[in-house]
Amino acid sequence: DAGVIQSPRHEVTEMGQEVTLRCKPISGHDYLFWYRQTMMRGLELLIYFNNNVPIDDSGMPEDRFSAKMPNASFSTLKIQPSEPRDSAVYFCASNLGLPGELFFGEGSRLTVL
Amino acid sequence: AQKVTQAQTEISVVEKEDVTLDCVYETRDTTYYLFWYKQPPSGELVFLIRRNSFDEQNEISGRYSWNFQKSTSSFNFTITASQVVDSAVYFCALSEAGNTDKLIFGTGTRLQVFP
């Protein structure tokens, strides 16, 4: 079975550019999470969805970040405009509803110059 | 406020040694969940175990075992007879009853197992 699929795996962009990260969750999973991992702050939950509806976006750092889930098989995390401090690995994860049992993608490594 | 502390930043052992990764948590809730995740060099995090606050029974799965002690707010993870493939970063995490989907992760312990 395919796991959580994220794209791109690596993205290098310049400050001020728009960045869009994409995620395809595991089929049948009705929860989707976006996490960010940095050396300084560790793993942080940015936002999560249940049945395509955002449930908690309190971790989204600022208005430059937005996330959507237009259907059960696709989600995007957008940063506009990007800044060097946004450089991190962004993980998408999905879940069947069992508490905390997340299936993570391999991450998208973002570098903002 | 909830918090997870993994005081060991990095541990190095030689293959076949036993190793224990420490995890201390803080929460005001009486109902909560604790977790361990593994992050191998490939990058994706892999779920290992979930424990709820009402179940203090220790768990063993092959070479892995977990010791949950509410009295010391600890949820330690032991790997017996470590192998090179166990080399990874291990994260302990906590979620509370009011929001079981929101995991608070510790900072992780990097385990290096040398042949």
PDB file of C-alpha atoms in Angstrom:
ATOM      1  CA  ASP A   1       0.000   0.000   0.000  1.00  0.00           C
ATOM      2  CA  ALA A   2       1.224   3.492  -0.773  1.00  0.00           C
ATOM      3  CA  GLY A   3       2.107   5.599   2.222  1.00  0.00           C
ATOM      4  CA  VAL A   4       1.750   9.333   2.615  1.00  0.00           C
ATOM      5  CA  ILE A   5       3.197  11.005  -0.444  1.00  0.00           C
ATOM      6  CA  GLN A   6       4.721  14.451  -0.287  1.00  0.00           C
ATOM      7  CA  SER A   7       6.110  16.673  -3.002  1.00  0.00           C
ATOM      8  CA  PRO A   8       8.482  18.186  -3.669  1.00  0.00           C
ATOM      9  CA  ARG A   9      11.068  16.350  -1.592  1.00  0.00           C
ATOM     10  CA  HIS A  10      13.422  19.279  -1.808  1.00  0.00           C
ATOM     11  CA  GLU A  11      12.745  22.904  -2.607  1.00  0.00           C
ATOM     12  CA  VAL A  12      15.208  25.755  -2.759  1.00  0.00           C
ATOM     13  CA  THR A  13      13.754  29.189  -3.294  1.00  0.00           C
ATOM     14  CA  GLU A  14      14.546  32.809  -2.748  1.00  0.00           C
ATOM     15  CA  MET A  15      13.089  35.003  -0.089  1.00  0.00           C
ATOM     16  CA  GLY A  16       9.793  36.492  -1.141  1.00  0.00           C
ATOM     17  CA  GLN A  17       8.804  33.651  -3.441  1.00  0.00           C
ATOM     18  CA  GLU A  18       5.662  31.610  -2.984  1.00  0.00           C
ATOM     19  CA  VAL A  19       6.135  27.995  -1.928  1.00  0.00           C
ATOM     20  CA  THR A  20       3.527  25.260  -2.226  1.00  0.00           C
ATOM     21  CA  LEU A  21       3.996  21.895  -0.579  1.00  0.00           C
ATOM     22  CA  ARG A  22       1.710  19.025  -1.460  1.00  0.00           C
ATOM     23  CA  CYS A  23       0.493  15.949   0.332  1.00  0.00           C
ATOM     24  CA  LYS A  24      -1.501  12.878  -0.573  1.00  0.00           C
ATOM     25  CA  PRO A  25      -2.640  11.029   2.556  1.00  0.00           C
ATOM     26  CA  ILE A  26      -3.195   7.306   2.830  1.00  0.00           C
ATOM     27  CA  SER A  27      -6.511   6.357   1.279  1.00  0.00           C
ATOM     28  CA  GLY A  28      -9.217   6.022   3.898  1.00  0.00           C
ATOM     29  CA  HIS A  29      -7.460   8.111   6.511  1.00  0.00           C
ATOM     30  CA  ASP A  30      -9.700  10.963   7.558  1.00  0.00           C
ATOM     31  CA  TYR A  31      -7.178  12.990   9.527  1.00  0.00           C
ATOM     32  CA  LEU A  32      -4.335  14.940   7.974  1.00  0.00           C
ATOM     33  CA  PHE A  33      -1.598  16.807   9.801  1.00  0.00           C
ATOM     34  CA  TRP A  34       1.119  19.246   8.790  1.00  0.00           C
ATOM     35  CA  TYR A  35       4.226  19.360  10.983  1.00  0.00           C
ATOM     36  CA  ARG A  36       7.393  21.396  10.734  1.00  0.00           C
ATOM     37  CA  GLN A  37      10.776  20.191  11.991  1.00  0.00           C
ATOM     38  CA  THR A  38      13.716  22.484  12.716  1.00  0.00           C
ATOM     39  CA  MET A  39      16.795  22.107  14.833  1.00  0.00           C
ATOM     40  CA  MET A  40      15.806  25.044  17.008  1.00  0.00           C
ATOM     41  CA  ARG A  41      12.141  24.247  17.604  1.00  0.00           C
ATOM     42  CA  GLY A  42      11.920  20.519  16.991  1.00  0.00           C
ATOM     43  CA  LEU A  43       8.647  19.073  15.697  1.00  0.00           C
ATOM     44  CA  GLU A  44       5.742  21.490  15.702  1.00  0.00           C
ATOM     45  CA  LEU A  45       2.160  20.823  14.672  1.00  0.00           C
ATOM     46  CA  LEU A  46       1.062  23.522  12.262  1.00  0.00           C
ATOM     47  CA  ILE A  47      -2.488  22.481  11.415  1.00  0.00           C
ATOM     48  CA  TYR A  48      -4.655  19.414  11.161  1.00  0.00           C
ATOM     49  CA  PHE A  49      -7.807  18.471   9.293  1.00  0.00           C
ATOM     50  CA  ASN A  50     -10.584  16.002   9.946  1.00  0.00           C
ATOM     51  CA  ASN A  51     -12.690  15.023   6.946  1.00  0.00           C
ATOM     52  CA  ASN A  52     -11.144  17.902   4.995  1.00  0.00           C
ATOM     53  CA  VAL A  53     -12.141  20.490   7.608  1.00  0.00           C
ATOM     54  CA  PRO A  54      -9.412  22.378   9.494  1.00  0.00           C
ATOM     55  CA  ILE A  55      -9.740  21.565  13.181  1.00  0.00           C
ATOM     56  CA  ASP A  56      -6.798  23.314  14.790  1.00  0.00           C
ATOM     57  CA  ASP A  57      -4.575  25.823  13.056  1.00  0.00           C
ATOM     58  CA  SER A  58      -3.165  27.394  16.196  1.00  0.00           C
ATOM     59  CA  GLY A  59       0.312  26.245  15.220  1.00  0.00           C
ATOM     60  CA  MET A  60       0.400  28.141  11.946  1.00  0.00           C
ATOM     61  CA  PRO A  61       3.130  30.690  12.557  1.00  0.00           C
ATOM     62  CA  GLU A  62       1.608  33.679  10.803  1.00  0.00           C
ATOM     63  CA  ASP A  63      -0.599  34.818   7.998  1.00  0.00           C
ATOM     64  CA  ARG A  64       2.030  33.970   5.433  1.00  0.00           C
ATOM     65  CA  PHE A  65       1.142  30.325   5.980  1.00  0.00           C
ATOM     66  CA  SER A  66      -2.052  28.780   4.699  1.00  0.00           C
ATOM     67  CA  ALA A  67      -3.242  25.206   4.269  1.00  0.00           C
ATOM     68  CA  LYS A  68      -6.092  23.707   2.315  1.00  0.00           C
ATOM     69  CA  MET A  69      -7.613  20.315   1.857  1.00  0.00           C
ATOM     70  CA  PRO A  70      -9.959  20.481  -1.118  1.00  0.00           C
ATOM     71  CA  ASN A  71     -10.679  16.755  -1.030  1.00  0.00           C
ATOM     72  CA  ALA A  72      -9.869  13.618   0.921  1.00  0.00           C
ATOM     73  CA  SER A  73      -6.817  12.788  -1.153  1.00  0.00           C
ATOM     74  CA  PHE A  74      -4.966  16.081  -1.381  1.00  0.00           C
ATOM     75  CA  SER A  75      -3.707  18.894   0.794  1.00  0.00           C
ATOM     76  CA  THR A  76      -1.435  21.870   0.269  1.00  0.00           C
ATOM     77  CA  LEU A  77       0.616  24.036   2.573  1.00  0.00           C
ATOM     78  CA  LYS A  78       1.464  27.401   1.089  1.00  0.00           C
ATOM     79  CA  ILE A  79       3.930  30.008   2.260  1.00  0.00           C
ATOM     80  CA  GLN A  80       3.643  33.440   0.675  1.00  0.00           C
ATOM     81  CA  PRO A  81       5.966  35.261   0.841  1.00  0.00           C
ATOM     82  CA  SER A  82       8.661  32.897   2.066  1.00  0.00           C
ATOM     83  CA  GLU A  83      11.418  33.978   4.434  1.00  0.00           C
ATOM     84  CA  PRO A  84      14.758  32.364   5.368  1.00  0.00           C
ATOM     85  CA  ARG A  85      13.386  31.443   8.816  1.00  0.00           C
ATOM     86  CA  ASP A  86      10.832  29.214   7.091  1.00  0.00           C
ATOM     87  CA  SER A  87      13.635  26.844   6.131  1.00  0.00           C
ATOM     88  CA  ALA A  88      12.723  23.485   7.649  1.00  0.00           C
ATOM     89  CA  VAL A  89      11.495  20.014   6.871  1.00  0.00           C
ATOM     90  CA  TYR A  90       7.732  19.985   6.492  1.00  0.00           C
ATOM     91  CA  PHE A  91       5.991  16.717   7.191  1.00  0.00           C
ATOM     92  CA  CYS A  92       2.537  15.612   6.283  1.00  0.00           C
ATOM     93  CA  ALA A  93       0.938  12.785   8.228  1.00  0.00           C
ATOM     94  CA  SER A  94      -2.388  10.998   8.124  1.00  0.00           C
ATOM     95  CA  ASN A  95      -4.348   8.973  10.613  1.00  0.00           C
ATOM     96  CA  LEU A  96      -7.367   6.683  10.753  1.00  0.00           C
ATOM     97  CA  GLY A  97      -8.564   8.194  13.996  1.00  0.00           C
ATOM     98  CA  LEU A  98      -6.549   6.123  16.456  1.00  0.00           C
ATOM     99  CA  PRO A  99      -5.096   8.660  18.912  1.00  0.00           C
ATOM    100  CA  GLY A 100      -1.601   9.681  17.953  1.00  0.00           C
ATOM    101  CA  GLU A 101      -0.938   6.839  15.535  1.00  0.00           C
ATOM    102  CA  LEU A 102       0.266   8.943  12.656  1.00  0.00           C
ATOM    103  CA  PHE A 103       1.670   7.801   9.351  1.00  0.00           C
ATOM    104  CA  PHE A 104       4.241  10.305   8.164  1.00  0.00           C
ATOM    105  CA  GLY A 105       5.467  11.121   4.715  1.00  0.00           C
ATOM    106  CA  GLU A 106       9.158  11.475   3.984  1.00  0.00           C
ATOM    107  CA  GLY A 107       8.979  15.238   4.307  1.00  0.00           C
ATOM    108  CA  SER A 108       9.665  18.226   2.096  1.00  0.00           C
ATOM    109  CA  ARG A 109      12.934  19.950   2.838  1.00  0.00           C
ATOM    110  CA  LEU A 110      12.549  23.669   2.211  1.00  0.00           C
ATOM    111  CA  THR A 111      15.472  26.048   1.954  1.00  0.00           C
ATOM    112  CA  VAL A 112      14.731  29.743   1.593  1.00  0.00           C
ATOM    113  CA  LEU A 113      17.756  31.800   0.593  1.00  0.00           C
TER     114      LEU A 113
ATOM    115  CA  ALA B   1       1.130  23.189  30.453  1.00  0.00           C
ATOM    116  CA  GLN B   2       2.143  19.981  28.763  1.00  0.00           C
ATOM    117  CA  LYS B   3       5.776  19.267  28.086  1.00  0.00           C
ATOM    118  CA  VAL B   4       7.977  16.335  27.110  1.00  0.00           C
ATOM    119  CA  THR B   5      11.628  16.231  28.093  1.00  0.00           C
ATOM    120  CA  GLN B   6      14.210  13.961  26.551  1.00  0.00           C
ATOM    121  CA  ALA B   7      17.362  14.920  28.381  1.00  0.00           C
ATOM    122  CA  GLN B   8      19.635  12.638  26.381  1.00  0.00           C
ATOM    123  CA  THR B   9      20.552  14.415  23.178  1.00  0.00           C
ATOM    124  CA  GLU B  10      22.717  11.663  21.777  1.00  0.00           C
ATOM    125  CA  ILE B  11      23.652   8.138  22.838  1.00  0.00           C
ATOM    126  CA  SER B  12      26.281   5.917  21.275  1.00  0.00           C
ATOM    127  CA  VAL B  13      26.498   2.204  21.941  1.00  0.00           C
ATOM    128  CA  VAL B  14      28.137  -0.814  20.419  1.00  0.00           C
ATOM    129  CA  GLU B  15      26.012  -3.487  18.848  1.00  0.00           C
ATOM    130  CA  LYS B  16      24.438  -5.953  21.281  1.00  0.00           C
ATOM    131  CA  GLU B  17      24.475  -3.492  24.156  1.00  0.00           C
ATOM    132  CA  ASP B  18      21.200  -2.647  25.861  1.00  0.00           C
ATOM    133  CA  VAL B  19      20.214   1.003  25.807  1.00  0.00           C
ATOM    134  CA  THR B  20      17.493   2.985  27.575  1.00  0.00           C
ATOM    135  CA  LEU B  21      16.070   6.225  26.234  1.00  0.00           C
ATOM    136  CA  ASP B  22      14.542   8.444  28.887  1.00  0.00           C
ATOM    137  CA  CYS B  23      11.338  10.432  28.609  1.00  0.00           C
ATOM    138  CA  VAL B  24       9.801  12.632  31.280  1.00  0.00           C
ATOM    139  CA  TYR B  25       6.482  14.349  30.732  1.00  0.00           C
ATOM    140  CA  GLU B  26       4.393  17.063  32.341  1.00  0.00           C
ATOM    141  CA  THR B  27       0.652  17.397  32.135  1.00  0.00           C
ATOM    142  CA  ARG B  28      -2.203  18.566  34.334  1.00  0.00           C
ATOM    143  CA  ASP B  29      -4.630  16.116  32.792  1.00  0.00           C
ATOM    144  CA  THR B  30      -5.386  12.821  34.440  1.00  0.00           C
ATOM    145  CA  THR B  31      -6.181  11.289  31.073  1.00  0.00           C
ATOM    146  CA  TYR B  32      -3.496  11.407  28.414  1.00  0.00           C
ATOM    147  CA  TYR B  33      -1.557   9.353  25.925  1.00  0.00           C
ATOM    148  CA  LEU B  34       2.153   8.778  25.554  1.00  0.00           C
ATOM    149  CA  PHE B  35       3.948   7.723  22.398  1.00  0.00           C
ATOM    150  CA  TRP B  36       7.294   6.803  20.958  1.00  0.00           C
ATOM    151  CA  TYR B  37       8.275   7.449  17.368  1.00  0.00           C
ATOM    152  CA  LYS B  38      11.416   6.489  15.442  1.00  0.00           C
ATOM    153  CA  GLN B  39      12.967   8.711  12.768  1.00  0.00           C
ATOM    154  CA  PRO B  40      15.489   6.718  10.734  1.00  0.00           C
ATOM    155  CA  PRO B  41      17.966   8.421   8.385  1.00  0.00           C
ATOM    156  CA  SER B  42      15.400   8.279   5.572  1.00  0.00           C
ATOM    157  CA  GLY B  43      13.487  10.966   7.461  1.00  0.00           C
ATOM    158  CA  GLU B  44       9.907   9.800   7.954  1.00  0.00           C
ATOM    159  CA  LEU B  45       8.719   9.256  11.495  1.00  0.00           C
ATOM    160  CA  VAL B  46       7.489   5.787  12.350  1.00  0.00           C
ATOM    161  CA  PHE B  47       4.987   5.098  15.122  1.00  0.00           C
ATOM    162  CA  LEU B  48       6.225   2.583  17.696  1.00  0.00           C
ATOM    163  CA  ILE B  49       3.793   2.582  20.612  1.00  0.00           C
ATOM    164  CA  ARG B  50       0.883   4.340  22.290  1.00  0.00           C
ATOM    165  CA  ARG B  51       0.099   4.105  25.994  1.00  0.00           C
ATOM    166  CA  ASN B  52      -2.856   5.631  27.804  1.00  0.00           C
ATOM    167  CA  SER B  53      -2.541   7.041  31.281  1.00  0.00           C
ATOM    168  CA  PHE B  54      -4.653   4.312  32.841  1.00  0.00           C
ATOM    169  CA  ASP B  55      -2.454   1.504  31.671  1.00  0.00           C
ATOM    170  CA  GLU B  56       0.829   1.352  33.544  1.00  0.00           C
ATOM    171  CA  GLN B  57       1.592  -2.159  32.495  1.00  0.00           C
ATOM    172  CA  ASN B  58       4.983  -2.422  30.874  1.00  0.00           C
ATOM    173  CA  GLU B  59       5.057  -3.532  27.272  1.00  0.00           C
ATOM    174  CA  ILE B  60       7.496  -5.706  25.395  1.00  0.00           C
ATOM    175  CA  SER B  61       7.685  -6.098  21.635  1.00  0.00           C
ATOM    176  CA  GLY B  62      10.613  -8.165  20.513  1.00  0.00           C
ATOM    177  CA  ARG B  63      13.779  -6.318  21.500  1.00  0.00           C
ATOM    178  CA  TYR B  64      11.802  -3.216  22.463  1.00  0.00           C
ATOM    179  CA  SER B  65      10.286  -2.589  25.869  1.00  0.00           C
ATOM    180  CA  TRP B  66       8.616   0.361  27.505  1.00  0.00           C
ATOM    181  CA  ASN B  67       8.439   1.268  31.192  1.00  0.00           C
ATOM    182  CA  PHE B  68       5.635   3.636  32.135  1.00  0.00           C
ATOM    183  CA  GLN B  69       5.745   5.027  35.682  1.00  0.00           C
ATOM    184  CA  LYS B  70       3.165   7.645  36.624  1.00  0.00           C
ATOM    185  CA  SER B  71       4.847   8.212  39.989  1.00  0.00           C
ATOM    186  CA  THR B  72       7.878   9.669  38.248  1.00  0.00           C
ATOM    187  CA  SER B  73       6.065  10.891  35.111  1.00  0.00           C
ATOM    188  CA  SER B  74       8.355   8.812  32.965  1.00  0.00           C
ATOM    189  CA  PHE B  75       7.900   6.646  29.912  1.00  0.00           C
ATOM    190  CA  ASN B  76      11.275   5.100  29.147  1.00  0.00           C
ATOM    191  CA  PHE B  77      12.169   2.993  26.145  1.00  0.00           C
ATOM    192  CA  THR B  78      14.700   0.169  26.248  1.00  0.00           C
ATOM    193  CA  ILE B  79      16.255  -1.571  23.281  1.00  0.00           C
ATOM    194  CA  THR B  80      17.791  -4.900  24.185  1.00  0.00           C
ATOM    195  CA  ALA B  81      20.736  -6.241  22.195  1.00  0.00           C
ATOM    196  CA  SER B  82      20.884  -3.175  19.997  1.00  0.00           C
ATOM    197  CA  GLN B  83      21.596  -3.475  16.290  1.00  0.00           C
ATOM    198  CA  VAL B  84      23.003  -1.070  13.731  1.00  0.00           C
ATOM    199  CA  VAL B  85      19.530  -0.773  12.197  1.00  0.00           C
ATOM    200  CA  ASP B  86      18.306   0.747  15.458  1.00  0.00           C
ATOM    201  CA  SER B  87      20.352   3.874  14.702  1.00  0.00           C
ATOM    202  CA  ALA B  88      17.822   6.689  14.466  1.00  0.00           C
ATOM    203  CA  VAL B  89      16.374   9.630  16.317  1.00  0.00           C
ATOM    204  CA  TYR B  90      13.712   8.575  18.797  1.00  0.00           C
ATOM    205  CA  PHE B  91      10.942  10.915  19.879  1.00  0.00           C
ATOM    206  CA  CYS B  92       8.692  10.670  22.884  1.00  0.00           C
ATOM    207  CA  ALA B  93       5.346  12.483  22.629  1.00  0.00           C
ATOM    208  CA  LEU B  94       2.283  13.312  24.699  1.00  0.00           C
ATOM    209  CA  SER B  95      -1.321  14.148  23.915  1.00  0.00           C
ATOM    210  CA  GLU B  96      -4.090  15.059  26.308  1.00  0.00           C
ATOM    211  CA  ALA B  97      -7.633  13.802  26.495  1.00  0.00           C
ATOM    212  CA  GLY B  98      -9.129  17.066  25.318  1.00  0.00           C
ATOM    213  CA  ASN B  99      -7.147  16.927  22.101  1.00  0.00           C
ATOM    214  CA  THR B 100      -5.758  13.476  21.508  1.00  0.00           C
ATOM    215  CA  ASP B 101      -4.741  14.338  17.971  1.00  0.00           C
ATOM    216  CA  LYS B 102      -2.372  17.109  19.018  1.00  0.00           C
ATOM    217  CA  LEU B 103       0.954  15.509  19.823  1.00  0.00           C
ATOM    218  CA  ILE B 104       3.563  17.404  21.798  1.00  0.00           C
ATOM    219  CA  PHE B 105       6.951  15.979  20.896  1.00  0.00           C
ATOM    220  CA  GLY B 106      10.136  15.935  22.897  1.00  0.00           C
ATOM    221  CA  THR B 107      13.352  17.099  21.297  1.00  0.00           C
ATOM    222  CA  GLY B 108      14.443  13.588  20.450  1.00  0.00           C
ATOM    223  CA  THR B 109      17.389  11.350  21.302  1.00  0.00           C
ATOM    224  CA  ARG B 110      19.794  10.395  18.556  1.00  0.00           C
ATOM    225  CA  LEU B 111      20.906   6.805  18.981  1.00  0.00           C
ATOM    226  CA  GLN B 112      23.978   5.594  17.161  1.00  0.00           C
ATOM    227  CA  VAL B 113      24.717   1.892  17.249  1.00  0.00           C
ATOM    228  CA  PHE B 114      28.197   0.987  16.083  1.00  0.00           C
ATOM    229  CA  PRO B 115      29.136  -2.451  14.762  1.00  0.00           C
TER     230      PRO B 115
END
